[in-house]
Coordinates of C-alpha atoms in Angstrom, one line a residue:
M5 CA -55.3 143.3 -103.9
T6 CA -55.6 141.0 -101.0
G7 CA -55.2 142.1 -97.3
G8 CA -56.3 141.5 -93.8
L9 CA -59.4 143.3 -92.4
G10 CA -58.4 145.8 -89.8
C11 CA -60.6 147.9 -87.5
G12 CA -58.7 151.1 -87.2
G13 CA -60.3 154.5 -86.8
G14 CA -60.6 157.3 -89.3
G15 CA -61.5 156.1 -92.8
G16 CA -62.3 152.6 -91.5
G17 CA -59.6 150.9 -93.6
M18 CA -60.9 147.9 -95.5
W19 CA -64.2 148.1 -93.7
G20 CA -65.5 151.2 -95.5
G21 CA -69.0 150.8 -97.0
L22 CA -69.6 147.4 -95.4
G23 CA -71.8 148.7 -92.5
R24 CA -75.4 147.9 -91.8
G25 CA -77.9 150.5 -92.5
G26 CA -77.3 154.1 -93.6
G27 CA -75.7 154.9 -96.9
G28 CA -74.1 151.5 -97.1
G29 CA -77.3 150.0 -98.5
G30 CA -78.1 147.3 -96.0
M31 CA -76.0 144.5 -94.5
C32 CA -74.9 141.1 -95.5
V33 CA -77.4 139.6 -93.0
G34 CA -79.8 140.1 -95.8
V35 CA -78.3 137.1 -97.6
W36 CA -80.4 134.6 -95.7
S37 CA -83.4 136.8 -95.1
G38 CA -84.2 138.0 -98.6
W39 CA -86.1 141.1 -97.5
E40 CA -85.2 144.6 -96.4
V41 CA -86.2 146.1 -93.0
E42 CA -87.5 149.6 -93.0
E43 CA -89.4 150.1 -89.8
E44 CA -87.3 150.6 -86.6
E45 CA -89.4 148.1 -84.5
E46 CA -89.2 145.5 -87.2
K47 CA -85.4 146.1 -87.5
K48 CA -85.0 145.4 -83.8
E49 CA -87.0 142.2 -84.0
Y50 CA -85.0 141.1 -87.1
I51 CA -81.7 141.7 -85.3
G52 CA -83.0 139.7 -82.3
M53 CA -83.9 136.8 -84.5
S54 CA -80.6 136.8 -86.3
R55 CA -78.7 136.6 -83.0
S56 CA -80.5 133.4 -82.2
L57 CA -79.0 131.7 -85.3
E58 CA -76.3 129.0 -85.0
A59 CA -74.1 131.1 -87.2
Y60 CA -74.2 134.0 -84.7
K61 CA -73.2 131.6 -81.9
Y62 CA -70.2 130.4 -84.0
F63 CA -69.0 134.0 -84.3
I64 CA -69.5 134.8 -80.6
A65 CA -67.7 131.6 -79.6
G66 CA -64.6 132.7 -81.5
W67 CA -64.7 130.0 -84.2
V68 CA -64.0 132.6 -87.0
S69 CA -60.4 133.6 -87.7
E70 CA -58.1 134.9 -90.4
L71 CA -60.5 137.1 -92.3
L72 CA -59.0 138.1 -95.7
I73 CA -60.4 140.4 -98.5
A74 CA -59.6 140.8 -102.2
D75 CA -60.9 143.7 -104.3
I76 CA -62.4 143.0 -107.7
K77 CA -63.0 145.9 -110.2
Q78 CA -65.6 145.1 -112.8
G79 CA -66.0 146.7 -116.2
N80 CA -69.1 148.8 -115.3
G81 CA -67.0 150.6 -112.7
S82 CA -68.5 149.0 -109.7
T83 CA -66.2 147.6 -107.0
S84 CA -66.7 144.1 -105.6
C85 CA -64.7 142.0 -103.1
I86 CA -64.2 138.5 -102.0
I87 CA -64.0 137.8 -98.3
T88 CA -62.7 134.5 -96.9
A89 CA -62.0 133.2 -93.4
K90 CA -61.3 130.1 -91.4
V91 CA -64.1 128.6 -89.3
R92 CA -63.5 125.7 -86.9
H93 CA -65.9 122.8 -86.5
S94 CA -68.0 123.2 -83.3
Q95 CA -67.9 119.5 -82.5
S96 CA -64.6 118.4 -84.1
L97 CA -62.0 120.8 -82.7
N98 CA -59.0 118.9 -84.0
E99 CA -60.1 118.7 -87.6
E100 CA -58.9 121.1 -90.2
A101 CA -60.8 124.4 -90.2
L102 CA -63.4 125.0 -92.9
R103 CA -62.7 127.7 -95.6
P104 CA -65.9 129.6 -96.3
W105 CA -66.0 132.6 -98.7
F106 CA -68.5 135.0 -100.2
A107 CA -68.4 137.7 -102.9
M108 CA -70.2 141.0 -102.3
E109 CA -70.5 144.5 -103.7
K110 CA -69.1 147.3 -101.5
E111 CA -72.7 148.7 -101.3
G112 CA -73.9 145.5 -99.5
P113 CA -75.6 143.0 -101.9
I114 CA -74.2 139.5 -101.9
I115 CA -73.1 138.0 -105.2
A116 CA -72.2 134.4 -104.3
A117 CA -71.1 132.3 -101.4
H118 CA -69.4 128.9 -100.8
C119 CA -68.0 126.7 -98.1
S120 CA -65.9 123.6 -97.9
C121 CA -68.5 121.8 -95.7
V122 CA -71.2 119.6 -97.1
A123 CA -73.9 122.2 -96.7
G124 CA -71.7 124.8 -98.3
L125 CA -72.2 123.2 -101.7
G126 CA -75.7 124.8 -101.7
E127 CA -74.0 128.2 -101.2
A128 CA -75.7 128.7 -97.8
C129 CA -74.4 127.4 -94.5
S130 CA -73.8 128.6 -90.9
H131 CA -70.1 128.9 -91.5
V132 CA -70.6 131.5 -94.3
A133 CA -73.1 133.3 -92.2
A134 CA -70.7 133.3 -89.2
T135 CA -68.1 135.0 -91.5
M136 CA -70.6 137.6 -92.4
F137 CA -71.3 138.3 -88.8
A138 CA -67.5 138.8 -88.3
V139 CA -67.5 141.3 -91.2
E140 CA -70.5 143.1 -89.8
S141 CA -68.9 143.4 -86.3
G142 CA -65.7 144.8 -87.8
A143 CA -67.6 147.4 -89.9
N144 CA -69.5 148.5 -86.8
W145 CA -66.2 149.2 -85.0
T146 CA -65.4 152.0 -87.5
K147 CA -68.3 154.0 -86.1
K148 CA -66.9 153.9 -82.6
E149 CA -64.2 156.0 -80.9
S150 CA -60.6 155.5 -81.6
C151 CA -58.5 153.4 -79.3
T152 CA -56.4 156.5 -78.6
S153 CA -59.4 158.3 -77.0
Q154 CA -60.3 155.6 -74.5
P155 CA -58.8 152.6 -72.8
C156 CA -57.7 149.9 -75.3
G157 CA -60.0 147.1 -76.2
W158 CA -59.7 144.0 -78.3
V159 CA -62.0 141.9 -80.4
L160 CA -62.7 138.4 -79.0
P161 CA -59.6 136.4 -79.9
S162 CA -59.8 133.5 -82.2
C163 CA -59.3 130.0 -80.9
S164 CA -56.3 128.3 -82.5
S165 CA -55.7 125.5 -80.0
F166 CA -57.8 123.9 -77.3
K167 CA -56.6 122.4 -74.0
S168 CA -58.5 120.6 -71.3
A169 CA -59.1 122.4 -68.1
P170 CA -60.9 122.0 -64.8
L171 CA -64.6 123.0 -64.7
A172 CA -63.8 125.8 -62.3
K173 CA -61.5 127.5 -64.9
I174 CA -63.9 127.1 -67.9
D175 CA -66.0 130.1 -69.0
F176 CA -69.6 129.1 -69.3
T177 CA -70.9 132.6 -70.2
S178 CA -73.7 132.4 -72.8
P179 CA -73.2 133.9 -76.3
A180 CA -75.8 136.5 -75.6
T181 CA -73.9 137.8 -72.5
K182 CA -70.6 137.7 -74.4
Y183 CA -72.1 139.8 -77.1
K184 CA -73.3 142.5 -74.6
N185 CA -69.9 142.6 -73.0
F186 CA -68.3 142.7 -76.4
D187 CA -70.3 145.8 -77.3
K188 CA -69.2 147.4 -74.0
Q189 CA -65.5 146.8 -75.1
E190 CA -64.6 145.1 -71.9
L191 CA -61.0 144.1 -71.6
H192 CA -61.5 140.3 -71.0
P193 CA -64.7 138.6 -72.1
S194 CA -64.4 136.0 -69.4
S195 CA -64.6 138.7 -66.7
C196 CA -67.5 140.6 -68.1
A197 CA -70.0 139.3 -65.7
T198 CA -70.7 141.2 -62.5
P199 CA -68.1 140.2 -60.0
R200 CA -69.4 137.9 -57.3
T201 CA -69.3 139.1 -53.7
K202 CA -66.8 137.1 -51.6
K203 CA -68.8 134.7 -49.4
Q204 CA -67.8 134.3 -45.8
L205 CA -66.4 130.8 -45.1
V206 CA -68.3 128.6 -42.6
S207 CA -66.5 128.2 -39.3
M208 CA -65.2 124.8 -38.2
E209 CA -67.6 124.9 -35.2
A210 CA -70.6 125.4 -37.4
R211 CA -69.4 122.7 -39.9
Q212 CA -68.9 120.2 -37.1
K213 CA -72.3 121.0 -35.7
F214 CA -73.9 120.4 -39.1
L215 CA -72.2 117.1 -39.5
E216 CA -73.3 115.9 -36.0
T217 CA -76.9 116.9 -36.8
L218 CA -76.7 115.0 -40.1
K219 CA -75.1 112.0 -38.4
N220 CA -77.8 111.9 -35.7
S221 CA -80.7 112.3 -38.1
G222 CA -81.1 108.5 -38.5
I223 CA -80.6 108.7 -42.3
K224 CA -77.3 107.4 -43.8
S225 CA -75.8 110.2 -45.9
A226 CA -73.2 109.0 -48.4
S227 CA -71.1 112.2 -47.8
L228 CA -70.5 111.2 -44.2
S229 CA -68.8 107.9 -45.2
L230 CA -65.6 109.9 -46.2
I231 CA -65.4 112.1 -43.2
P232 CA -63.4 110.7 -40.2
G233 CA -65.4 110.8 -37.0
C234 CA -68.7 110.6 -38.8
N235 CA -68.4 107.3 -40.7
E236 CA -68.8 104.8 -37.9
N237 CA -72.2 103.7 -39.3
F238 CA -70.6 102.9 -42.6
I239 CA -68.0 100.5 -41.3
P240 CA -69.1 96.9 -41.8
E241 CA -69.6 95.0 -38.6
G242 CA -67.6 92.1 -40.0
S243 CA -64.4 94.2 -39.7
F244 CA -64.7 94.2 -35.9
L245 CA -64.9 90.4 -35.7
P246 CA -61.9 88.5 -34.4
K247 CA -59.7 86.8 -36.9
P248 CA -60.6 83.1 -37.4
L249 CA -58.3 80.7 -35.5
S250 CA -57.5 79.1 -38.9
T251 CA -55.3 82.1 -39.7
L252 CA -52.8 80.9 -37.1
F253 CA -51.7 78.2 -39.4
S254 CA -48.1 78.6 -40.8
K255 CA -46.1 76.4 -43.0
D256 CA -43.0 77.1 -40.9
H257 CA -44.6 75.1 -38.0
T258 CA -44.6 71.9 -40.0
S259 CA -40.9 71.4 -39.5
L260 CA -41.0 72.0 -35.8
T261 CA -40.7 69.2 -33.2
R262 CA -43.5 68.4 -30.8
T263 CA -41.8 70.3 -28.0
D264 CA -41.4 73.5 -30.2
I265 CA -45.0 73.1 -31.3
L266 CA -46.2 73.1 -27.7
Q267 CA -44.2 76.2 -26.9
V268 CA -45.7 78.0 -29.9
A269 CA -49.2 76.8 -28.9
W270 CA -48.6 78.0 -25.3
Q271 CA -47.6 81.5 -26.6
V272 CA -50.7 81.7 -28.8
Y273 CA -52.9 80.6 -25.9
N274 CA -51.5 83.4 -23.6
T275 CA -51.7 86.1 -26.2
T276 CA -55.1 85.4 -27.7
C277 CA -57.9 87.3 -26.2
I278 CA -61.4 88.4 -27.2
S279 CA -63.6 91.3 -26.0
Q280 CA -67.2 91.2 -24.9
Q281 CA -68.1 93.3 -28.0
Q282 CA -66.6 90.7 -30.3
V283 CA -68.4 87.9 -28.4
D284 CA -71.7 89.6 -28.9
L285 CA -70.9 90.4 -32.5
I286 CA -70.2 86.7 -33.2
E287 CA -73.4 85.7 -31.6
K288 CA -75.4 88.2 -33.6
S289 CA -73.7 87.4 -37.0
S290 CA -74.0 83.6 -36.7
R291 CA -77.7 83.2 -36.0
K292 CA -78.3 81.5 -39.3
Q293 CA -75.9 78.8 -38.1
T294 CA -75.0 76.4 -41.0
K295 CA -76.3 79.0 -43.5
S296 CA -73.9 81.6 -42.1
R297 CA -70.4 82.0 -43.4
I298 CA -69.3 83.5 -40.0
W299 CA -70.7 80.5 -38.1
W300 CA -68.3 78.2 -40.0
Q301 CA -65.3 80.6 -39.8
Q302 CA -65.5 81.1 -36.0
R303 CA -66.1 77.4 -35.3
A304 CA -62.9 76.4 -37.0
G305 CA -60.1 75.7 -34.5
R306 CA -62.4 75.9 -31.4
V307 CA -63.5 73.0 -29.3
T308 CA -67.3 73.0 -29.4
A309 CA -69.6 71.3 -27.0
S310 CA -70.2 68.4 -29.4
M311 CA -66.5 67.7 -29.7
L312 CA -65.5 68.2 -26.0
K313 CA -65.9 64.6 -25.0
K314 CA -63.9 63.3 -27.9
V315 CA -61.1 65.9 -27.2
L316 CA -60.9 64.9 -23.6
H317 CA -60.6 61.2 -24.4
T318 CA -58.2 61.3 -27.2
S319 CA -54.4 60.7 -26.7
P320 CA -52.6 64.0 -26.1
T321 CA -49.4 62.6 -27.6
N322 CA -51.1 61.1 -30.7
P323 CA -54.5 62.7 -31.2
A324 CA -56.9 61.1 -33.7
P325 CA -56.4 62.7 -37.2
S326 CA -60.2 62.6 -37.8
L327 CA -60.7 64.6 -34.6
I328 CA -58.2 67.2 -35.6
R329 CA -59.8 67.5 -39.0
A330 CA -63.3 67.9 -37.4
V331 CA -62.0 70.6 -35.0
C332 CA -59.9 72.6 -37.6
Y333 CA -62.0 72.1 -40.7
P334 CA -65.7 71.6 -39.6
Q335 CA -67.1 72.5 -42.9
D336 CA -65.1 69.8 -44.7
V337 CA -66.3 66.9 -42.5
M338 CA -70.0 67.8 -42.3
F339 CA -72.3 65.0 -43.3
K340 CA -75.9 64.7 -44.4
T341 CA -78.1 61.7 -43.8
P342 CA -81.8 61.3 -44.2
A343 CA -82.1 61.6 -40.5
T344 CA -80.2 64.8 -40.2
R345 CA -81.9 66.2 -43.3
W346 CA -85.3 65.5 -41.7
G347 CA -84.2 67.1 -38.4
C348 CA -83.2 70.3 -40.2
E349 CA -86.5 70.5 -42.0
H350 CA -88.6 70.0 -38.8
E351 CA -86.6 72.2 -36.4
K352 CA -89.3 74.9 -36.5
D353 CA -92.0 72.4 -35.7
A354 CA -90.1 71.4 -32.6
V355 CA -89.8 75.0 -31.5
K356 CA -93.5 75.6 -31.9
A357 CA -94.3 72.5 -29.9
Y358 CA -92.0 73.7 -27.1
I359 CA -93.6 77.1 -27.0
Q360 CA -97.0 75.5 -26.8
D361 CA -95.8 73.4 -23.9
Q362 CA -94.2 76.3 -22.0
K363 CA -96.8 79.0 -22.6
H364 CA -97.6 79.0 -18.9
H365 CA -94.4 80.9 -18.2
T366 CA -94.6 84.7 -17.6
Q367 CA -93.3 86.9 -20.5
L368 CA -91.8 84.0 -22.3
T369 CA -89.5 85.0 -25.2
I370 CA -87.8 82.8 -27.7
A371 CA -84.7 83.9 -29.5
E372 CA -82.9 82.2 -32.4
G373 CA -79.8 80.3 -31.4
S374 CA -76.3 81.1 -32.6
F375 CA -72.6 80.4 -31.9
T376 CA -71.3 81.6 -28.5
V377 CA -67.6 81.9 -27.6
D378 CA -66.3 81.8 -24.1
L379 CA -65.0 85.2 -23.0
Q380 CA -62.4 83.8 -20.6
N381 CA -61.4 80.8 -22.8
P382 CA -61.8 81.9 -26.4
F383 CA -60.8 78.5 -27.7
F384 CA -64.2 77.1 -26.5
G385 CA -67.5 77.6 -28.1
A386 CA -71.0 76.2 -28.3
S387 CA -73.9 76.4 -30.7
T388 CA -77.5 76.6 -29.4
D389 CA -80.6 76.1 -31.4
V390 CA -83.0 78.2 -29.2
R391 CA -82.5 80.6 -26.3
V392 CA -85.4 80.9 -23.9
Q393 CA -86.0 83.7 -21.4
C394 CA -88.9 84.4 -19.0
S395 CA -89.5 86.6 -15.9
C396 CA -90.2 83.6 -13.7
C397 CA -87.2 81.4 -14.5
N398 CA -83.5 81.8 -15.4
H399 CA -82.1 82.0 -18.9
R400 CA -81.9 78.6 -20.6
V401 CA -80.9 77.2 -23.9
I402 CA -82.4 74.4 -26.0
L403 CA -80.6 72.0 -28.2
E404 CA -82.9 70.3 -30.7
K405 CA -82.4 66.6 -31.1
E406 CA -84.5 63.9 -32.6
A407 CA -85.7 61.0 -30.5
W408 CA -83.6 57.9 -31.3
C409 CA -84.7 54.3 -31.6
Y410 CA -86.1 52.0 -28.9
C411 CA -82.8 52.0 -27.0
R412 CA -83.0 55.8 -26.5
K413 CA -79.3 56.1 -27.3
G414 CA -77.6 58.7 -29.5
E415 CA -77.0 58.7 -33.2
E416 CA -74.3 56.2 -34.1
G417 CA -73.8 53.8 -37.0
D418 CA -76.3 53.2 -39.7
M419 CA -79.9 54.4 -39.0
V420 CA -83.2 54.1 -40.8
L421 CA -86.1 56.5 -40.9
C422 CA -89.7 55.5 -40.1
S423 CA -92.1 56.7 -42.8
N424 CA -94.9 57.5 -40.3
K425 CA -94.5 61.3 -39.7
E426 CA -97.0 61.3 -36.8
F427 CA -94.9 59.0 -34.7
K428 CA -92.5 60.8 -32.3
V429 CA -89.6 58.3 -32.6
R430 CA -88.5 58.4 -36.2
L431 CA -84.9 57.1 -36.3
F432 CA -83.8 53.6 -35.5
H433 CA -80.5 51.8 -35.4
H434 CA -80.1 48.9 -37.9
K435 CA -79.0 46.6 -35.2
C436 CA -82.1 47.4 -33.1
T437 CA -84.5 46.8 -36.0
R438 CA -82.5 43.7 -37.2
L439 CA -82.2 45.1 -40.7
T440 CA -79.3 43.9 -42.8
K441 CA -79.6 46.6 -45.5
V442 CA -81.2 49.9 -46.0
P443 CA -84.8 49.7 -47.2
K444 CA -85.3 51.0 -50.8
R445 CA -89.0 51.8 -50.2
K446 CA -91.0 53.3 -47.3
W447 CA -90.3 51.5 -44.1
L448 CA -92.4 51.4 -40.9
C449 CA -91.1 50.5 -37.4
K450 CA -92.7 47.6 -35.6
I451 CA -94.9 49.9 -33.5
C452 CA -96.3 51.7 -36.6
S453 CA -96.7 48.4 -38.4
A454 CA -98.7 47.0 -35.5
K455 CA -101.0 50.0 -35.6
K456 CA -101.5 49.7 -39.3
R457 CA -102.4 46.0 -39.0
S458 CA -104.9 46.7 -36.2
L459 CA -106.7 49.2 -38.4
I460 CA -107.0 46.7 -41.1

């Protein structure tokens, strides 16, 4: 005869004779121990060790379900039974449940055991032991009061399906705590723990005061970056910069006449403005000059000091295309010659020489140059190499330039570099040196050549 295992009162139903201790003759937990417990203290220690097993955790977690029993009458008059159940995988919840079973005598001894898992082939695994724990728990229920004499209670329900849930709704109660609450026959295992006292919510004033203290501590807290009113320090400074003038370009303007273009330009001129904060931010962000991306972006479209003379002398009705390209796309028309390369490499040497020459000034300070935009006329700008300040004189700026040639004129046309690094004048025009082509080897100017010959 096969039937489900109940836990009713009275005679105990199918659970009769399967209890631990007493006249029942021991418990199925003896399957994996192999020895009997006689002393009370040893019995308590043994029970504590058995509850630390993985099989016990399977049972408490609700992995065991569908317990069935079949009676077997033997020829010698003894009565045995086969008990089977379904046990779910602890790590693979969607796989088919395992089918452990074991045969035992009604007095308690285990005859055989088996499971459909790999370890069950050896007739001993945690799934079989978890089924035995379920049988033990049901047998113990027969010794307790009937449900009619006290509030109803239920065994831990088996888990047939699993759904994802937020962490706040998941019960993380340990198996040991669940077992204690299970013995107390609480109604819901998830509510067995002592109810937490309701905490008083923090007032908005206290919360705002805490945030202000955290903000003024001098340490950037990542949590403040998401709170409006406290995330000013996390906003990149580049977001406050004015839009580059190159963004004013529109393909729609290419089909306009010159008169319409002038009207659009006049509207843009009257509506474009810049704040002092943005001027200071441009100056601060462009101190690396040619190595700064912002330096190139803010120069585009603005008339700089080096371009002012060419802009004033070009034809308003037909400006030079090269000039327009130099103003609107300065990065595309940049050039490098041996002379300019040498000047960039020796800029710091020039600054050191200037500081040494001006050290008699009181409280002399040297600041790195940058790109400065005119506040009243934001279409004008100028780049300085060094800014100088002292308490005895006014502010002044320095533009580093190399000394040119014998004629002392600016850089124009083809130029050649003198190989003597100690001579102040390094760059010379081809026409002044009467060179017809660029020297392939080291070249000395006539002054350095004369000095070299005199030493010989």
